[in-house]
Coordinates of C-alpha atoms in Angstrom, one line a residue:
X1 CA 22.0 -22.5 3.1
X2 CA 24.3 -19.5 2.6
X3 CA 24.0 -16.4 4.8
X4 CA 25.2 -12.9 4.6
X5 CA 27.6 -11.3 7.0
X6 CA 24.7 -9.5 8.8
X7 CA 22.9 -12.8 9.5
X8 CA 20.2 -12.5 6.9
X9 CA 19.5 -15.4 4.5
X10 CA 20.1 -15.4 0.8
X11 CA 17.4 -16.5 -1.6
X12 CA 16.6 -20.1 -1.4
X13 CA 17.0 -20.9 -5.2
X14 CA 20.6 -21.1 -6.3
X15 CA 21.6 -18.8 -9.1
X16 CA 18.9 -16.3 -8.4
X17 CA 19.9 -12.7 -8.9
X18 CA 19.6 -10.7 -5.6
X19 CA 18.8 -7.1 -4.9
X20 CA 21.3 -5.0 -2.9
X21 CA 20.7 -3.7 0.6
X22 CA 20.9 0.1 0.5
X23 CA 18.1 1.4 2.6
X24 CA 18.5 2.5 6.2
X25 CA 15.8 3.3 8.8
X26 CA 15.3 6.9 7.6
X27 CA 14.8 6.0 3.9
X28 CA 12.6 3.0 4.8
X29 CA 10.4 5.1 7.1
X30 CA 10.1 7.8 4.4
X31 CA 8.9 5.3 1.8
X32 CA 6.3 3.9 4.2
X33 CA 5.1 7.4 5.3
X34 CA 5.1 8.6 1.7
X35 CA 2.7 5.7 0.9
X36 CA 0.4 6.5 3.8
X37 CA 0.3 10.2 3.2
X38 CA -0.7 9.9 -0.4
X39 CA -3.8 11.3 -2.2
X40 CA -6.0 9.7 0.4
X41 CA -5.2 12.2 3.1
X42 CA -6.6 14.9 0.8
X43 CA -10.0 13.2 0.2
X44 CA -10.7 10.4 2.7
X45 CA -12.0 12.5 5.5
X46 CA -15.2 13.5 3.6
X47 CA -16.6 10.0 2.9
X48 CA -15.5 8.8 6.3
X49 CA -17.3 11.8 8.0
X50 CA -20.4 11.0 5.9
X51 CA -20.4 7.5 7.4
X52 CA -19.3 8.2 11.0
X53 CA -20.7 11.7 11.5
X54 CA -19.4 13.2 14.8
X55 CA -17.6 9.9 15.6
X56 CA -15.0 10.5 12.8
X57 CA -12.0 10.5 15.3
X58 CA -13.2 7.3 16.8
X59 CA -13.2 5.7 13.3
X60 CA -9.6 6.9 12.9
X61 CA -8.7 5.2 16.3
X62 CA -10.4 1.9 15.3
X63 CA -8.5 2.0 11.9
X64 CA -5.3 2.7 13.8
X65 CA -5.7 -0.2 16.2
X66 CA -6.3 -2.7 13.3
X67 CA -3.4 -1.1 11.4
X68 CA -1.1 -1.5 14.5
X69 CA -2.0 -5.2 14.7
X70 CA -1.1 -5.6 11.0
X71 CA 2.0 -3.5 11.3
X72 CA 3.4 -5.5 14.2
X73 CA 2.7 -8.8 12.3
X74 CA 4.4 -7.4 9.2
X75 CA 7.4 -6.2 11.2
X76 CA 7.9 -9.6 12.9
X77 CA 7.7 -11.5 9.6
X78 CA 9.8 -9.0 7.6
X79 CA 12.6 -9.3 10.1
X80 CA 12.5 -13.1 9.9
X81 CA 12.1 -13.2 6.1
X82 CA 13.9 -10.1 4.7
X83 CA 13.1 -10.8 1.0
X84 CA 11.2 -9.0 -1.7
X85 CA 7.5 -9.9 -1.8
X86 CA 6.1 -9.1 1.7
X87 CA 3.1 -11.3 2.7
X88 CA 3.4 -13.4 -0.4
X89 CA 6.7 -14.7 0.9
X90 CA 5.5 -14.9 4.6
X91 CA 2.3 -16.8 3.6
X92 CA 4.3 -19.4 1.6
X93 CA 6.8 -19.9 4.4
X94 CA 4.4 -20.1 7.3
X95 CA 1.1 -21.3 5.9
X96 CA 1.8 -22.9 2.5
X97 CA 1.9 -22.1 -1.1
X98 CA -1.8 -21.4 -1.6
X99 CA -2.3 -18.8 1.2
X100 CA 0.8 -17.0 0.0
X101 CA -0.4 -17.0 -3.6
X102 CA -3.8 -15.6 -2.6
X103 CA -2.1 -12.8 -0.7
X104 CA 0.3 -12.0 -3.5
X105 CA -2.3 -12.2 -6.3
X106 CA -4.7 -10.0 -4.4
X107 CA -1.9 -7.5 -3.7
X108 CA -0.6 -7.3 -7.3
X109 CA -4.0 -7.1 -9.0
X110 CA -5.5 -4.7 -6.5
X111 CA -2.6 -2.4 -6.2
X112 CA -2.0 -2.3 -9.9
X113 CA -5.5 -0.8 -10.2
X114 CA -4.7 1.6 -7.4
X115 CA -1.6 2.7 -9.3
X116 CA -3.8 3.7 -12.2
X117 CA -6.2 5.5 -10.0
X118 CA -3.4 7.4 -8.2
X119 CA -1.9 8.4 -11.5
X120 CA -5.3 9.7 -12.7
X121 CA -5.9 11.6 -9.5
X122 CA -2.6 13.3 -10.0
X123 CA -3.7 14.3 -13.5
X124 CA -7.0 15.7 -12.3
X125 CA -5.2 17.9 -9.7
X126 CA -2.7 19.3 -12.1
X127 CA -4.8 19.8 -15.3
X128 CA -8.2 18.1 -15.4
X129 CA -8.6 18.6 -19.2
X130 CA -5.4 16.6 -19.8
X131 CA -5.7 14.1 -16.8
X132 CA -5.1 10.9 -18.7
X133 CA -2.0 12.0 -20.7
X134 CA -0.5 13.5 -17.5
X135 CA -1.2 10.2 -15.7
X136 CA 0.6 8.2 -18.3
X137 CA 3.5 10.6 -18.3
X138 CA 3.7 10.4 -14.5
X139 CA 3.8 6.6 -14.6
X140 CA 6.6 6.7 -17.3
X141 CA 8.7 9.2 -15.3
X142 CA 8.3 7.4 -12.0
X143 CA 9.1 4.0 -13.5
X144 CA 12.2 5.6 -14.9
X145 CA 13.2 6.8 -11.4
X146 CA 12.7 3.3 -10.1
X147 CA 14.9 1.9 -12.8
X148 CA 17.7 4.2 -11.6
X149 CA 17.8 2.2 -8.3
X150 CA 16.2 2.1 -4.9
X151 CA 18.3 5.0 -3.6
X152 CA 16.9 7.3 -6.2
X153 CA 13.4 6.1 -5.4
X154 CA 14.1 6.9 -1.7
X155 CA 15.5 10.4 -2.5
X156 CA 12.5 11.4 -4.6
X157 CA 10.2 10.0 -2.0
X158 CA 11.8 12.2 0.7
X159 CA 11.5 15.3 -1.4
X160 CA 7.8 14.7 -2.2
X161 CA 7.1 13.7 1.5
X162 CA 8.6 17.0 2.6
X163 CA 6.3 18.9 0.3
X164 CA 3.3 16.9 1.6
X165 CA 4.1 17.4 5.2
X166 CA 4.6 21.2 4.7
X167 CA 1.2 21.3 3.0
X168 CA -0.5 19.4 5.9
X169 CA 1.1 21.8 8.4
X170 CA -0.3 24.7 6.4
X171 CA -3.8 23.2 6.4
X172 CA -3.5 22.7 10.2
X173 CA -2.5 26.3 10.8
X174 CA -5.2 27.6 8.5
X175 CA -7.8 25.5 10.5
X176 CA -6.5 26.7 13.8
X177 CA -6.7 30.4 12.7
X178 CA -10.4 30.0 12.2
X179 CA -12.8 31.1 9.4
X180 CA -12.2 34.0 7.1
X181 CA -13.6 37.2 8.5
X182 CA -15.8 37.7 5.4
X183 CA -17.0 34.1 5.4
X184 CA -15.4 33.2 2.1
X185 CA -17.2 30.1 0.7
X186 CA -15.6 26.9 -0.3
X187 CA -14.8 26.7 -4.0
X188 CA -14.8 23.0 -4.8
X189 CA -16.6 22.1 -8.0
X190 CA -19.2 19.8 -6.5
X191 CA -19.9 16.9 -4.2
X192 CA -19.5 13.2 -4.8
X193 CA -20.6 12.2 -1.3
X194 CA -23.9 13.0 0.4
X195 CA -23.9 16.6 1.7
X196 CA -25.9 15.5 4.7
X197 CA -24.7 13.3 7.5
X198 CA -26.3 9.8 7.3
X199 CA -23.8 8.1 9.6
X200 CA -23.2 7.7 13.3
X201 CA -22.5 4.7 15.5
X202 CA -23.3 2.1 12.8
X203 CA -21.1 4.0 10.3
X204 CA -17.9 3.7 12.4
X205 CA -16.8 0.4 10.9
X206 CA -17.2 1.3 7.2
X207 CA -15.6 4.6 8.0
X208 CA -12.7 2.8 9.8
X209 CA -12.4 0.6 6.7
X210 CA -11.9 3.7 4.5
X211 CA -9.3 5.1 7.0
X212 CA -7.5 1.8 7.3
X213 CA -6.6 1.8 3.6
X214 CA -4.9 5.2 4.2
X215 CA -2.7 3.5 6.8
X216 CA -1.8 0.4 4.7
X217 CA 1.4 2.0 3.2
X218 CA 3.7 0.3 5.7
X219 CA 3.4 -2.8 3.5
X220 CA 5.8 -1.0 1.1
X221 CA 8.5 -1.3 3.7
X222 CA 8.0 -5.1 4.0
X223 CA 7.9 -5.6 0.2
X224 CA 11.4 -4.0 0.1
X225 CA 12.8 -6.4 2.7
X226 CA 15.6 -7.5 0.3
X227 CA 16.9 -4.0 -0.1
X228 CA 17.1 -2.9 3.6
X229 CA 20.3 -2.8 5.6
X230 CA 20.3 -4.9 8.8
X231 CA 16.6 -5.9 8.2
X232 CA 16.1 -7.5 11.6
X233 CA 16.4 -4.1 13.3
X234 CA 15.6 -1.7 10.5
X235 CA 12.3 -3.0 9.2
X236 CA 10.4 -3.2 12.6
X237 CA 11.6 0.3 13.5
X238 CA 10.7 1.8 10.1
X239 CA 7.2 0.2 10.0
X240 CA 6.3 1.3 13.5
X241 CA 7.7 4.8 13.0
X242 CA 5.9 5.3 9.8
X243 CA 2.6 4.1 11.3
X244 CA 3.0 6.3 14.4
X245 CA 3.7 9.3 12.2
X246 CA 0.7 8.6 9.9
X247 CA -1.7 8.0 12.9
X248 CA -0.8 11.3 14.5
X249 CA -1.3 13.2 11.2
X250 CA -4.7 11.5 10.5
X251 CA -6.1 11.9 14.0
X252 CA -5.0 15.5 14.2
X253 CA -6.4 16.4 10.9
X254 CA -9.7 14.6 11.6
X255 CA -10.1 16.6 14.8
X256 CA -9.2 19.9 13.2
X257 CA -11.5 19.4 10.2
X258 CA -14.4 18.6 12.4
X259 CA -13.8 21.7 14.5
X260 CA -13.2 24.0 11.5
X261 CA -15.8 22.9 9.0
X262 CA -19.6 22.5 9.4
X263 CA -20.5 18.8 9.5
X264 CA -22.5 18.8 6.3
X265 CA -19.8 20.6 4.4
X266 CA -17.1 18.2 5.6
X267 CA -19.3 15.2 4.6
X268 CA -20.1 16.6 1.2
X269 CA -16.7 17.9 0.1
X270 CA -14.7 16.6 -2.8
X271 CA -11.5 18.1 -1.3
X272 CA -11.9 18.7 2.4
X273 CA -8.4 20.0 3.0
X274 CA -8.8 22.5 0.2
X275 CA -12.1 23.6 1.6
X276 CA -10.6 24.0 5.1
X277 CA -8.1 26.5 3.6
X278 CA -10.7 28.1 1.3
X279 CA -12.8 29.3 4.3
X280 CA -9.9 30.3 6.4
X281 CA -7.8 33.4 6.8
X282 CA -5.2 31.8 4.6
X283 CA -7.4 31.2 1.6
X284 CA -4.8 32.7 -0.7
X285 CA -2.7 29.6 -0.1
X286 CA -5.1 27.3 -1.9
X287 CA -2.7 26.8 -4.9
X288 CA -0.1 25.5 -2.4
X289 CA -2.6 22.9 -1.1
X290 CA -3.3 21.8 -4.7
X291 CA 0.5 21.4 -5.3
X292 CA 0.8 19.4 -2.1
X293 CA -2.0 17.1 -3.2
X294 CA -0.2 16.5 -6.6
X295 CA 3.0 15.8 -4.7
X296 CA 1.2 13.3 -2.4
X297 CA -0.2 11.5 -5.5
X298 CA 3.2 11.2 -7.0
X299 CA 4.8 10.0 -3.7
X300 CA 2.2 7.4 -3.2
X301 CA 2.3 6.3 -6.8
X302 CA 6.1 5.9 -6.7
X303 CA 5.9 3.7 -3.6
X304 CA 3.0 1.7 -5.0
X305 CA 4.9 0.9 -8.3
X306 CA 8.0 0.0 -6.3
X307 CA 6.0 -2.4 -4.0
X308 CA 4.0 -4.0 -6.7
X309 CA 7.2 -4.6 -8.8
X310 CA 8.9 -6.3 -5.8
X311 CA 5.9 -8.6 -5.1
X312 CA 5.8 -9.4 -8.9
X313 CA 9.5 -10.3 -8.7
X314 CA 8.9 -12.6 -5.7
X315 CA 5.9 -14.4 -7.4
X316 CA 7.9 -14.9 -10.6
X317 CA 10.8 -16.4 -8.6
X318 CA 8.4 -19.1 -7.4
X319 CA 6.9 -19.4 -10.9
X320 CA 3.5 -18.2 -9.7
X321 CA 4.0 -15.5 -12.4
X322 CA 6.0 -15.9 -15.7
X323 CA 9.7 -16.5 -14.9
X324 CA 11.1 -13.7 -17.0
X325 CA 9.6 -11.2 -14.5
X326 CA 12.2 -12.4 -12.0
X327 CA 15.1 -10.9 -13.9
X328 CA 17.2 -8.5 -12.0
X329 CA 20.0 -6.5 -13.6
X330 CA 21.3 -3.2 -14.8
X331 CA 23.8 -0.9 -13.2
X332 CA 21.5 -0.3 -10.2
X333 CA 20.4 -3.9 -9.6
X334 CA 16.7 -3.5 -10.0
X335 CA 13.9 -5.9 -11.1
X336 CA 13.6 -4.1 -14.4
X337 CA 11.3 -6.6 -16.2
X338 CA 8.8 -6.6 -13.3
X339 CA 8.9 -2.8 -13.1
X340 CA 8.3 -2.4 -16.8
X341 CA 5.5 -4.9 -16.8
X342 CA 3.7 -3.2 -14.0
X343 CA 4.1 0.2 -15.8
X344 CA 2.7 -1.3 -19.0
X345 CA -0.4 -2.8 -17.3
X346 CA -1.0 0.5 -15.5
X347 CA -0.8 2.5 -18.7
X348 CA -3.2 0.0 -20.4
X349 CA -5.7 0.5 -17.6
X350 CA -5.4 4.2 -18.0
X351 CA -6.0 4.2 -21.7
X352 CA -8.7 1.4 -21.9
X353 CA -10.9 1.6 -18.8
X354 CA -12.6 3.9 -16.4
X355 CA -10.1 3.5 -13.7
X356 CA -12.2 4.9 -10.9
X357 CA -14.9 2.3 -11.4
X358 CA -12.5 -0.7 -11.2
X359 CA -10.3 0.3 -8.4
X360 CA -12.8 -0.3 -5.6
X361 CA -12.1 -4.0 -5.4
X362 CA -8.5 -3.3 -4.3
X363 CA -9.7 -2.5 -0.8
X364 CA -11.0 -6.1 -0.4
X365 CA -7.7 -7.5 -1.7
X366 CA -5.7 -5.4 0.8
X367 CA -7.7 -6.8 3.7
X368 CA -7.3 -10.4 2.5
X369 CA -3.6 -9.6 2.2
X370 CA -3.3 -8.5 5.8
X371 CA -5.5 -11.3 7.1
X372 CA -2.9 -13.7 5.7
X373 CA -0.2 -11.6 7.3
X374 CA -1.8 -12.0 10.8
X375 CA -2.4 -15.7 10.2
X376 CA 1.3 -16.2 9.3
X377 CA 2.5 -14.1 12.2
X378 CA 0.4 -16.2 14.6
X379 CA 2.7 -19.2 13.9
X380 CA 5.9 -17.4 15.0
X381 CA 7.7 -18.3 18.2
X382 CA 10.0 -16.1 20.3
X383 CA 7.7 -13.0 20.3
X384 CA 8.7 -9.5 21.6
X385 CA 6.7 -8.1 24.4
X386 CA 4.8 -5.7 22.2
X387 CA 3.6 -8.5 19.8
X388 CA 1.5 -11.0 21.8
X389 CA -0.2 -13.7 19.8
X390 CA -3.7 -12.4 20.7
X391 CA -2.8 -9.3 18.7
X392 CA -2.6 -11.4 15.5
X393 CA -6.1 -12.8 16.3
X394 CA -7.4 -9.3 16.7
X395 CA -5.8 -8.2 13.5
X396 CA -7.1 -11.2 11.5
X397 CA -10.7 -10.8 12.8
X398 CA -10.5 -7.0 12.3
X399 CA -9.5 -7.4 8.7
X400 CA -12.4 -9.8 8.0
X401 CA -14.9 -7.5 9.8
X402 CA -13.8 -4.5 7.8
X403 CA -13.9 -6.6 4.6
X404 CA -17.5 -7.5 5.0
X405 CA -18.5 -3.9 5.6
X406 CA -17.3 -3.0 2.1
X407 CA -19.9 -2.4 -0.7
X408 CA -21.0 -5.8 -2.1
X409 CA -19.8 -4.9 -5.6
X410 CA -16.3 -4.4 -4.4
X411 CA -16.3 -7.8 -2.7
X412 CA -17.8 -9.6 -5.7
X413 CA -15.3 -8.1 -8.2
X414 CA -12.3 -9.0 -6.1
X415 CA -13.6 -12.5 -5.3
X416 CA -13.9 -13.0 -9.1
X417 CA -10.3 -11.8 -9.6
X418 CA -9.1 -14.1 -6.9
X419 CA -11.0 -17.0 -8.4
X420 CA -9.5 -16.4 -11.8
X421 CA -6.0 -16.4 -10.3
X422 CA -6.6 -19.6 -8.3
X423 CA -8.0 -21.4 -11.3
X424 CA -5.1 -20.2 -13.5
X425 CA -2.5 -21.4 -10.9
X426 CA -4.3 -24.8 -10.5
X427 CA -4.3 -25.3 -14.2
X428 CA -0.6 -24.4 -14.6
X429 CA 0.3 -26.8 -11.7
X430 CA -1.7 -29.6 -13.4
X431 CA 0.0 -29.0 -16.7
X432 CA 3.5 -29.1 -15.0
X433 CA 2.7 -32.4 -13.3
X434 CA 1.5 -33.9 -16.5
X435 CA 4.7 -32.7 -18.3
X436 CA 7.1 -34.1 -15.7
X437 CA 6.4 -37.9 -16.3
X438 CA 6.8 -37.3 -20.1
X439 CA 10.1 -35.6 -19.7
X440 CA 11.3 -38.3 -17.3
X441 CA 10.4 -41.1 -19.6
X442 CA 12.1 -39.4 -22.6
X443 CA 15.3 -38.9 -20.5
X444 CA 15.3 -42.6 -19.4

């Protein structure tokens, strides 16, 4: 098997077109952090507070522990298998074709729905009356950026991340300054979560489940493994740096929001960070927070489209998805067919379905994805000191526990999607086996 000068392996299939390694630690970390500080950071604290009550910060810690387990497993595997596809590739290499397929299918289907929801959230922040056309336009523009090459994707991600971080610092300062001297009320249009706290000790796990999905963006770094320079060193550093940064931000904001806002208001808010500024001495800065939320949506959407496209590429290389999706080309060496296919499906979802009602199942798919990640990492030898094998067991069990605390409807829908994928792959494999003897007999 041929190797590169930096010791990383080429793709196993001869004649496959490869992506180019252009991302360093800084760009990789920015892509991961941009994914984790997406639209979720502007809304997730309200439903989590409604479930966990005064134990919100503990829910953040629980989510952070499970996320650390998964991040360490992802970092080990990505350093060993620096190819596009993330856990789809790791599952195939360490556990077999079927676990890899289940992880990849769950990721592609779930995250495609998440792309549509993220795009629609962006549209609602900018101009609610034109949310869907703006969402479609956002998908088209960001797909165009991706087609210009991974370095352009990283550059735009850095710009959007800088806007988001500046917005979060502004929210933190507004919260620390305390309430407006005239007691200015919050101006959010209504509540989608209960305005009274119904949670507590029993709500920590479902609240941690919500917070966990906000941390899951480090998977984008792993799915870009084929485009990272010196992946053995770069990927683990980028994953752990992005997770550490996101954990500090989420834990700090959770504590500040609980201190600044009344519990019932925090639990019932549709935009808790916007509410925090609205009742503060810096209430005039509310438009800045809205702009930051829009930038966060775009940053997360950009990283999501990139990650789904690379996993689609990997699955097509193994013929678990149609082979044309594996085509790589253009002046900037990108998987342009996969990128365009993902964009097309997202736009179809935006135009034909109520995206917010179908996206819930993606949470279950993400947890299955990371359960496979931990199971694959458990089989690795030569482990670093910070990645003992028991950490993989904790991560695997943690993913399953969080998965079963999700609403039953989400579990049932994703289980049905997984079943359709498994049945489809089984049928295709049977047809291929049937066709081989016929082809062989004709040749003889």
